[in-house]
PDB file of C-alpha atoms in Angstrom:
ATOM      1  CA  MET A   9     -19.537  21.879 -22.561  1.00  0.00           C
ATOM      2  CA  ALA A  10     -22.316  22.291 -24.982  1.00  0.00           C
ATOM      3  CA  LEU A  11     -24.664  25.619 -24.614  1.00  0.00           C
ATOM      4  CA  LEU A  12     -27.899  26.904 -26.919  1.00  0.00           C
ATOM      5  CA  LYS A  13     -27.655  31.184 -27.656  1.00  0.00           C
ATOM      6  CA  GLU A  14     -30.739  33.207 -27.503  1.00  0.00           C
ATOM      7  CA  ASN A  15     -30.173  33.099 -31.231  1.00  0.00           C
ATOM      8  CA  GLY A  16     -30.701  29.742 -31.566  1.00  0.00           C
ATOM      9  CA  ASP A  17     -26.297  28.983 -32.408  1.00  0.00           C
ATOM     10  CA  LEU A  18     -25.883  25.976 -31.239  1.00  0.00           C
ATOM     11  CA  LYS A  19     -21.996  25.847 -29.478  1.00  0.00           C
ATOM     12  CA  VAL A  20     -19.160  23.419 -28.504  1.00  0.00           C
ATOM     13  CA  GLN A  21     -15.886  24.163 -26.413  1.00  0.00           C
ATOM     14  CA  LYS A  22     -13.534  21.914 -28.178  1.00  0.00           C
ATOM     15  CA  THR A  23     -10.287  19.985 -25.979  1.00  0.00           C
ATOM     16  CA  THR A  24      -8.548  23.166 -26.979  1.00  0.00           C
ATOM     17  CA  GLY A  25     -10.505  25.583 -25.552  1.00  0.00           C
ATOM     18  CA  THR A  26     -12.187  27.224 -28.553  1.00  0.00           C
ATOM     19  CA  TRP A  27     -15.857  27.768 -29.171  1.00  0.00           C
ATOM     20  CA  VAL A  28     -17.656  26.853 -32.699  1.00  0.00           C
ATOM     21  CA  THR A  29     -21.183  27.234 -33.515  1.00  0.00           C
ATOM     22  CA  ILE A  30     -22.127  23.708 -34.699  1.00  0.00           C
ATOM     23  CA  MET A  31     -25.783  24.896 -35.783  1.00  0.00           C
ATOM     24  CA  HIS A  32     -27.831  27.840 -35.854  1.00  0.00           C
ATOM     25  CA  GLY A  33     -32.122  28.034 -35.169  1.00  0.00           C
ATOM     26  CA  VAL A  34     -31.860  25.187 -32.770  1.00  0.00           C
ATOM     27  CA  THR A  35     -34.321  25.025 -30.001  1.00  0.00           C
ATOM     28  CA  ASN A  36     -33.821  22.419 -28.168  1.00  0.00           C
ATOM     29  CA  PHE A  37     -30.264  19.771 -27.625  1.00  0.00           C
ATOM     30  CA  GLN A  38     -29.132  16.920 -26.183  1.00  0.00           C
ATOM     31  CA  VAL A  39     -24.888  15.754 -26.271  1.00  0.00           C
ATOM     32  CA  ASN A  40     -24.836  11.580 -25.633  1.00  0.00           C
ATOM     33  CA  GLN A  41     -21.282  10.775 -25.493  1.00  0.00           C
ATOM     34  CA  ASP A  42     -20.047  11.775 -28.676  1.00  0.00           C
ATOM     35  CA  LYS A  43     -23.369  12.118 -30.764  1.00  0.00           C
ATOM     36  CA  ILE A  44     -25.069  16.061 -30.634  1.00  0.00           C
ATOM     37  CA  PHE A  45     -28.948  15.672 -30.552  1.00  0.00           C
ATOM     38  CA  ALA A  46     -30.530  18.787 -32.060  1.00  0.00           C
ATOM     39  CA  GLN A  47     -34.034  20.122 -32.859  1.00  0.00           C
ATOM     40  CA  GLN A  48     -35.099  22.754 -35.174  1.00  0.00           C
ATOM     41  CA  GLY A  49     -38.134  24.113 -35.244  1.00  0.00           C
ATOM     42  CA  GLY A  50     -40.459  20.376 -35.071  1.00  0.00           C
ATOM     43  CA  SER A  51     -37.529  18.419 -36.431  1.00  0.00           C
ATOM     44  CA  LEU A  52     -34.620  16.688 -34.882  1.00  0.00           C
ATOM     45  CA  TRP A  53     -31.316  16.322 -35.899  1.00  0.00           C
ATOM     46  CA  GLN A  54     -28.218  14.023 -35.033  1.00  0.00           C
ATOM     47  CA  LYS A  55     -24.253  14.027 -35.775  1.00  0.00           C
ATOM     48  CA  ASN A  56     -21.061  11.348 -34.347  1.00  0.00           C
ATOM     49  CA  GLY A  57     -18.393  14.324 -32.793  1.00  0.00           C
ATOM     50  CA  VAL A  58     -18.268  17.840 -34.246  1.00  0.00           C
ATOM     51  CA  ALA A  59     -16.794  17.189 -37.253  1.00  0.00           C
ATOM     52  CA  GLY A  60     -19.027  14.577 -38.249  1.00  0.00           C
ATOM     53  CA  ALA A  61     -22.231  15.151 -40.944  1.00  0.00           C
ATOM     54  CA  TRP A  62     -25.689  16.005 -39.461  1.00  0.00           C
ATOM     55  CA  LYS A  63     -27.892  13.505 -39.982  1.00  0.00           C
ATOM     56  CA  ARG A  64     -32.037  14.375 -39.612  1.00  0.00           C
ATOM     57  CA  ILE A  65     -33.498  10.742 -37.920  1.00  0.00           C
ATOM     58  CA  ARG A  66     -37.054  12.745 -36.926  1.00  0.00           C
ATOM     59  CA  GLY A  67     -39.236  15.422 -39.823  1.00  0.00           C
ATOM     60  CA  SER A  68     -41.706  17.138 -37.833  1.00  0.00           C
ATOM     61  CA  GLY A  69     -43.656  17.520 -35.363  1.00  0.00           C
ATOM     62  CA  VAL A  70     -41.167  16.895 -32.086  1.00  0.00           C
ATOM     63  CA  LYS A  71     -42.079  18.933 -29.432  1.00  0.00           C
ATOM     64  CA  SER A  72     -39.209  17.905 -27.544  1.00  0.00           C
ATOM     65  CA  PHE A  73     -36.449  14.735 -27.046  1.00  0.00           C
ATOM     66  CA  SER A  74     -34.308  13.024 -24.697  1.00  0.00           C
ATOM     67  CA  VAL A  75     -31.936  10.367 -26.082  1.00  0.00           C
ATOM     68  CA  GLU A  76     -29.427   7.729 -24.113  1.00  0.00           C
ATOM     69  CA  GLY A  77     -26.871   5.476 -25.168  1.00  0.00           C
ATOM     70  CA  ASP A  78     -28.806   4.522 -29.293  1.00  0.00           C
ATOM     71  CA  GLN A  79     -32.589   5.631 -27.796  1.00  0.00           C
ATOM     72  CA  VAL A  80     -33.416   8.505 -28.723  1.00  0.00           C
ATOM     73  CA  ALA A  81     -36.848   9.094 -26.749  1.00  0.00           C
ATOM     74  CA  VAL A  82     -39.925  11.933 -27.952  1.00  0.00           C
ATOM     75  CA  ILE A  83     -42.559  14.088 -27.673  1.00  0.00           C
ATOM     76  CA  LEU A  84     -45.284  15.422 -30.039  1.00  0.00           C
ATOM     77  CA  THR A  85     -46.463  18.352 -30.712  1.00  0.00           C
ATOM     78  CA  ASP A  86     -49.657  15.900 -29.906  1.00  0.00           C
ATOM     79  CA  SER A  87     -48.642  15.108 -26.554  1.00  0.00           C
ATOM     80  CA  THR A  88     -48.205  11.696 -27.699  1.00  0.00           C
ATOM     81  CA  LEU A  89     -44.484   9.795 -26.710  1.00  0.00           C
ATOM     82  CA  HIS A  90     -42.774   8.273 -29.177  1.00  0.00           C
ATOM     83  CA  TYR A  91     -39.330   5.669 -29.709  1.00  0.00           C
ATOM     84  CA  LYS A  92     -36.917   5.395 -32.561  1.00  0.00           C
ATOM     85  CA  SER A  93     -36.561   1.517 -34.039  1.00  0.00           C
ATOM     86  CA  GLY A  94     -34.877   2.236 -37.520  1.00  0.00           C
ATOM     87  CA  ASN A  95     -37.014   3.554 -38.924  1.00  0.00           C
ATOM     88  CA  SER A  96     -39.910   3.740 -37.746  1.00  0.00           C
ATOM     89  CA  TRP A  97     -41.745   5.719 -33.992  1.00  0.00           C
ATOM     90  CA  PRO A  98     -43.689   2.668 -32.344  1.00  0.00           C
ATOM     91  CA  LEU A  99     -46.198   4.639 -29.358  1.00  0.00           C
ATOM     92  CA  MET A 100     -45.215   4.173 -26.367  1.00  0.00           C
ATOM     93  CA  LEU A 101     -47.907   6.890 -23.823  1.00  0.00           C
ATOM     94  CA  ARG A 102     -49.912   9.871 -24.456  1.00  0.00           C
ATOM     95  CA  ASN A 103     -50.731  12.737 -22.573  1.00  0.00           C
ATOM     96  CA  VAL A 104     -46.881  12.747 -21.640  1.00  0.00           C
ATOM     97  CA  THR A 105     -45.619  16.831 -20.977  1.00  0.00           C
ATOM     98  CA  ALA A 106     -42.192  15.880 -20.212  1.00  0.00           C
ATOM     99  CA  VAL A 107     -39.469  12.638 -20.777  1.00  0.00           C
ATOM    100  CA  ASP A 108     -36.148  11.431 -19.552  1.00  0.00           C
ATOM    101  CA  LEU A 109     -34.415   8.398 -20.556  1.00  0.00           C
ATOM    102  CA  ASP A 110     -31.470   6.081 -17.975  1.00  0.00           C
ATOM    103  CA  GLY A 111     -29.789   2.989 -19.173  1.00  0.00           C
ATOM    104  CA  ASP A 112     -32.765   1.055 -20.337  1.00  0.00           C
ATOM    105  CA  LYS A 113     -34.879   3.219 -18.538  1.00  0.00           C
ATOM    106  CA  PHE A 114     -38.039   5.601 -19.709  1.00  0.00           C
ATOM    107  CA  VAL A 115     -39.389   7.861 -17.088  1.00  0.00           C
ATOM    108  CA  ALA A 116     -42.158  10.062 -18.226  1.00  0.00           C
ATOM    109  CA  ARG A 117     -44.653  13.668 -16.048  1.00  0.00           C
ATOM    110  CA  GLN A 118     -48.555  13.149 -18.468  1.00  0.00           C
ATOM    111  CA  ALA A 119     -49.408  15.998 -17.749  1.00  0.00           C
ATOM    112  CA  ASP A 120     -52.228  15.390 -14.610  1.00  0.00           C
ATOM    113  CA  SER A 121     -48.535  15.039 -13.138  1.00  0.00           C
ATOM    114  CA  THR A 122     -48.358  12.041 -12.518  1.00  0.00           C
ATOM    115  CA  LEU A 123     -44.946   9.748 -12.856  1.00  0.00           C
ATOM    116  CA  ARG A 124     -44.635   6.649 -14.433  1.00  0.00           C
ATOM    117  CA  ILE A 125     -41.838   4.311 -15.286  1.00  0.00           C
ATOM    118  CA  LYS A 126     -40.643   1.908 -17.686  1.00  0.00           C
ATOM    119  CA  THR A 127     -37.934  -0.486 -18.295  1.00  0.00           C
ATOM    120  CA  GLY A 128     -37.282  -1.901 -22.384  1.00  0.00           C
ATOM    121  CA  THR A 129     -39.544  -0.440 -25.114  1.00  0.00           C
ATOM    122  CA  ASN A 130     -41.666  -3.830 -24.092  1.00  0.00           C
ATOM    123  CA  GLY A 131     -42.574  -3.665 -20.356  1.00  0.00           C
ATOM    124  CA  SER A 132     -45.172  -1.713 -19.379  1.00  0.00           C
ATOM    125  CA  TRP A 133     -46.068   2.453 -17.598  1.00  0.00           C
ATOM    126  CA  ARG A 134     -45.801   1.818 -13.583  1.00  0.00           C
ATOM    127  CA  LEU A 135     -46.584   4.316 -11.658  1.00  0.00           C
ATOM    128  CA  LEU A 136     -43.418   6.373  -9.251  1.00  0.00           C
ATOM    129  CA  ARG A 137     -45.737   9.660  -7.785  1.00  0.00           C
ATOM    130  CA  SER A 138     -48.115  11.023  -8.472  1.00  0.00           C
ATOM    131  CA  ASP A 139     -47.616  15.349  -7.791  1.00  0.00           C
ATOM    132  CA  VAL A 140     -45.295  15.833  -9.819  1.00  0.00           C
ATOM    133  CA  ARG A 141     -44.348  19.342 -10.753  1.00  0.00           C
ATOM    134  CA  THR A 142     -41.181  18.294 -12.962  1.00  0.00           C
ATOM    135  CA  PHE A 143     -37.682  15.143 -12.182  1.00  0.00           C
ATOM    136  CA  ASP A 144     -33.828  13.969 -13.004  1.00  0.00           C
ATOM    137  CA  ILE A 145     -32.916  10.536 -13.105  1.00  0.00           C
ATOM    138  CA  GLU A 146     -29.515   9.511 -13.571  1.00  0.00           C
ATOM    139  CA  ASP A 147     -27.602   6.536 -12.154  1.00  0.00           C
ATOM    140  CA  GLY A 148     -31.099   4.756 -11.119  1.00  0.00           C
ATOM    141  CA  VAL A 149     -31.377   7.436  -9.103  1.00  0.00           C
ATOM    142  CA  VAL A 150     -34.970   9.626  -9.595  1.00  0.00           C
ATOM    143  CA  ALA A 151     -35.147  13.042  -7.560  1.00  0.00           C
ATOM    144  CA  VAL A 152     -38.795  15.175  -8.319  1.00  0.00           C
ATOM    145  CA  VAL A 153     -40.174  18.349  -7.432  1.00  0.00           C
ATOM    146  CA  GLN A 154     -43.538  17.891  -6.359  1.00  0.00           C
ATOM    147  CA  ASN A 155     -46.206  20.649  -7.180  1.00  0.00           C
ATOM    148  CA  ASP A 156     -45.479  22.064  -3.500  1.00  0.00           C
ATOM    149  CA  GLY A 157     -42.002  22.650  -4.520  1.00  0.00           C
ATOM    150  CA  THR A 158     -41.235  19.622  -2.022  1.00  0.00           C
ATOM    151  CA  LEU A 159     -37.677  18.120  -3.695  1.00  0.00           C
ATOM    152  CA  ARG A 160     -37.192  14.310  -2.600  1.00  0.00           C
ATOM    153  CA  TYR A 161     -35.599  11.083  -4.032  1.00  0.00           C
ATOM    154  CA  LYS A 162     -36.467   8.200  -4.212  1.00  0.00           C
ATOM    155  CA  ASN A 163     -35.724   5.010  -1.940  1.00  0.00           C
ATOM    156  CA  GLY A 164     -36.942   1.949  -1.859  1.00  0.00           C
ATOM    157  CA  ASN A 165     -40.539   2.903  -1.821  1.00  0.00           C
ATOM    158  CA  THR A 166     -40.370   6.047   0.119  1.00  0.00           C
ATOM    159  CA  TRP A 167     -39.928   9.697  -0.541  1.00  0.00           C
ATOM    160  CA  PRO A 168     -37.598  11.155   1.556  1.00  0.00           C
ATOM    161  CA  VAL A 169     -37.244  14.870   1.452  1.00  0.00           C
ATOM    162  CA  LEU A 170     -34.027  17.276   0.259  1.00  0.00           C
ATOM    163  CA  PHE A 171     -35.278  19.721   0.793  1.00  0.00           C
ATOM    164  CA  ARG A 172     -38.579  22.450   0.460  1.00  0.00           C
ATOM    165  CA  ASN A 173     -39.331  24.857  -2.248  1.00  0.00           C
ATOM    166  CA  ALA A 174     -37.978  24.321  -5.356  1.00  0.00           C
ATOM    167  CA  LYS A 175     -38.903  24.912  -9.019  1.00  0.00           C
ATOM    168  CA  SER A 176     -36.296  22.506 -10.412  1.00  0.00           C
ATOM    169  CA  VAL A 177     -33.793  19.762 -10.002  1.00  0.00           C
ATOM    170  CA  VAL A 178     -30.396  18.116 -11.755  1.00  0.00           C
ATOM    171  CA  TYR A 179     -29.097  15.046 -10.269  1.00  0.00           C
ATOM    172  CA  ASP A 180     -25.672  13.591 -10.848  1.00  0.00           C
ATOM    173  CA  ASP A 181     -23.072  11.136  -9.308  1.00  0.00           C
ATOM    174  CA  GLY A 182     -24.319  11.789  -5.950  1.00  0.00           C
ATOM    175  CA  ARG A 183     -25.510  14.939  -5.943  1.00  0.00           C
ATOM    176  CA  PHE A 184     -29.155  16.925  -6.132  1.00  0.00           C
ATOM    177  CA  GLY A 185     -28.933  21.013  -7.164  1.00  0.00           C
ATOM    178  CA  ALA A 186     -32.111  23.215  -7.042  1.00  0.00           C
ATOM    179  CA  ILE A 187     -33.515  26.293  -8.056  1.00  0.00           C
ATOM    180  CA  GLN A 188     -35.420  28.303  -5.536  1.00  0.00           C
ATOM    181  CA  PRO A 189     -38.001  31.023  -6.618  1.00  0.00           C
ATOM    182  CA  ASP A 190     -35.761  33.580  -5.542  1.00  0.00           C
ATOM    183  CA  GLY A 191     -33.517  33.078  -7.598  1.00  0.00           C
ATOM    184  CA  THR A 192     -30.878  30.790  -4.952  1.00  0.00           C
ATOM    185  CA  LEU A 193     -29.100  27.560  -6.761  1.00  0.00           C
ATOM    186  CA  ARG A 194     -28.467  25.340  -4.033  1.00  0.00           C
ATOM    187  CA  ILE A 195     -26.266  21.349  -4.174  1.00  0.00           C
ATOM    188  CA  LYS A 196     -26.799  19.194  -1.605  1.00  0.00           C
ATOM    189  CA  ILE A 197     -24.181  15.775  -1.803  1.00  0.00           C
ATOM    190  CA  GLY A 198     -26.565  13.079  -0.788  1.00  0.00           C
ATOM    191  CA  PRO A 199     -29.210  12.846   1.002  1.00  0.00           C
ATOM    192  CA  GLY A 200     -28.344  13.816   4.183  1.00  0.00           C
ATOM    193  CA  GLY A 201     -25.507  16.578   2.753  1.00  0.00           C
ATOM    194  CA  SER A 202     -26.379  20.299   3.594  1.00  0.00           C
ATOM    195  CA  ALA A 203     -28.563  22.240   0.920  1.00  0.00           C
ATOM    196  CA  THR A 204     -25.003  24.244   0.039  1.00  0.00           C
ATOM    197  CA  LYS A 205     -25.955  27.539  -1.182  1.00  0.00           C
ATOM    198  CA  TRP A 206     -23.506  28.083  -4.699  1.00  0.00           C
ATOM    199  CA  ALA A 207     -25.656  31.614  -6.572  1.00  0.00           C
ATOM    200  CA  ASP A 208     -27.476  34.337  -6.561  1.00  0.00           C
ATOM    201  CA  GLY A 209     -29.608  34.786  -9.295  1.00  0.00           C
ATOM    202  CA  ALA A 210     -29.980  31.897 -11.132  1.00  0.00           C
ATOM    203  CA  LEU A 211     -32.029  31.150 -14.086  1.00  0.00           C
ATOM    204  CA  SER A 212     -30.577  27.499 -15.401  1.00  0.00           C
ATOM    205  CA  PHE A 213     -27.789  25.089 -14.776  1.00  0.00           C
ATOM    206  CA  ASP A 214     -26.381  21.854 -15.056  1.00  0.00           C
ATOM    207  CA  PHE A 215     -23.093  20.295 -13.441  1.00  0.00           C
ATOM    208  CA  ARG A 216     -20.870  17.483 -13.997  1.00  0.00           C
ATOM    209  CA  VAL A 217     -18.346  15.717 -11.071  1.00  0.00           C
ATOM    210  CA  SER A 218     -16.786  19.973  -9.466  1.00  0.00           C
ATOM    211  CA  ARG A 219     -18.519  22.250 -12.367  1.00  0.00           C
ATOM    212  CA  VAL A 220     -22.022  24.038 -12.481  1.00  0.00           C
ATOM    213  CA  GLY A 221     -22.584  26.143 -15.932  1.00  0.00           C
ATOM    214  CA  ILE A 222     -25.519  28.883 -14.283  1.00  0.00           C
ATOM    215  CA  ILE A 223     -26.984  31.083 -16.173  1.00  0.00           C
ATOM    216  CA  LYS A 224     -28.107  34.371 -13.966  1.00  0.00           C
ATOM    217  CA  GLY A 225     -29.556  37.614 -15.000  1.00  0.00           C
ATOM    218  CA  ALA A 226     -31.331  40.332 -17.528  1.00  0.00           C
ATOM    219  CA  GLU A 227     -28.289  39.212 -19.602  1.00  0.00           C
ATOM    220  CA  LYS A 228     -28.077  35.814 -19.268  1.00  0.00           C
ATOM    221  CA  ARG A 229     -24.934  34.876 -18.204  1.00  0.00           C
ATOM    222  CA  LEU A 230     -23.074  32.073 -18.468  1.00  0.00           C
ATOM    223  CA  CYS A 231     -20.638  31.280 -15.819  1.00  0.00           C
ATOM    224  CA  LEU A 232     -18.725  28.524 -14.748  1.00  0.00           C
ATOM    225  CA  LYS A 233     -18.049  28.084 -10.765  1.00  0.00           C
ATOM    226  CA  LYS A 234     -15.428  25.296  -8.935  1.00  0.00           C
ATOM    227  CA  ILE A 235     -16.461  25.377  -5.066  1.00  0.00           C
ATOM    228  CA  PRO A 236     -19.007  26.706  -3.487  1.00  0.00           C
ATOM    229  CA  THR A 237     -18.114  29.916  -2.570  1.00  0.00           C
ATOM    230  CA  GLY A 238     -15.564  30.497  -4.743  1.00  0.00           C
ATOM    231  CA  ALA A 239     -15.757  33.127  -8.284  1.00  0.00           C
ATOM    232  CA  CYS A 240     -17.934  32.159 -11.040  1.00  0.00           C
ATOM    233  CA  SER A 241     -15.933  33.089 -14.766  1.00  0.00           C
ATOM    234  CA  LEU A 242     -18.085  34.619 -17.299  1.00  0.00           C
ATOM    235  CA  ILE A 243     -17.801  32.375 -20.030  1.00  0.00           C
ATOM    236  CA  THR A 244     -20.984  34.501 -22.649  1.00  0.00           C
ATOM    237  CA  THR A 245     -24.022  36.146 -22.343  1.00  0.00           C
ATOM    238  CA  GLY A 246     -27.323  35.955 -23.642  1.00  0.00           C
ATOM    239  CA  VAL A 247     -27.733  32.231 -23.560  1.00  0.00           C
ATOM    240  CA  LYS A 248     -31.136  29.793 -23.157  1.00  0.00           C
ATOM    241  CA  THR A 249     -29.708  26.645 -21.972  1.00  0.00           C
ATOM    242  CA  VAL A 250     -25.769  24.592 -21.192  1.00  0.00           C
ATOM    243  CA  GLN A 251     -24.804  21.574 -20.870  1.00  0.00           C
ATOM    244  CA  VAL A 252     -21.463  20.411 -18.048  1.00  0.00           C
ATOM    245  CA  LEU A 253     -19.813  17.953 -19.885  1.00  0.00           C
TER     246      LEU A 253
END
């Protein structure tokens, strides 16, 4: 597990269970396999493993980023989307507000709420939907929350409804998770499963397999839960974001 504290400290949990701070002043991060990426202001840094040395891969202008394998994509403060190619950063798309990578696919949301996808850096952009508030893609599955709060997933050329009144979505290994406007966290196993309640007062979350990390309340408490009706074990407070590994 890795987490970003509200004070900008990036912490990772070692295999021994102990937590170690690996960078200060962080605004965003992502762990991908053995690589750790951290954003400090407009700069993007990378290291291999907890013991590795930090290397700055982008010096300025970064607003957000996404990583998959060896591929890195960044959105700059002017809303242009670029990918890393050696020491250069070719332009991919303009007016981008969010990006996610999955395998060799790039998925980008633009300021007009359109969601576009392309395969590989040389592929052509293709429109997926035109009414997207937020989205997630993993293992080829695309899930979106529409501007009206409806949660859908892509099934061929159709977009079946999973449930309504959602603010955010995370997809992993056949499970769809979403926070509703009242803070209720629900997780649905497969498109036909029930949207089971996992928590009240959730601000954000992440999950992998049977572990769900939930940030709750004014104190931004991070707790870990393994079953819907089980206790949520407190890990720490003052947490901005979490990634369950």
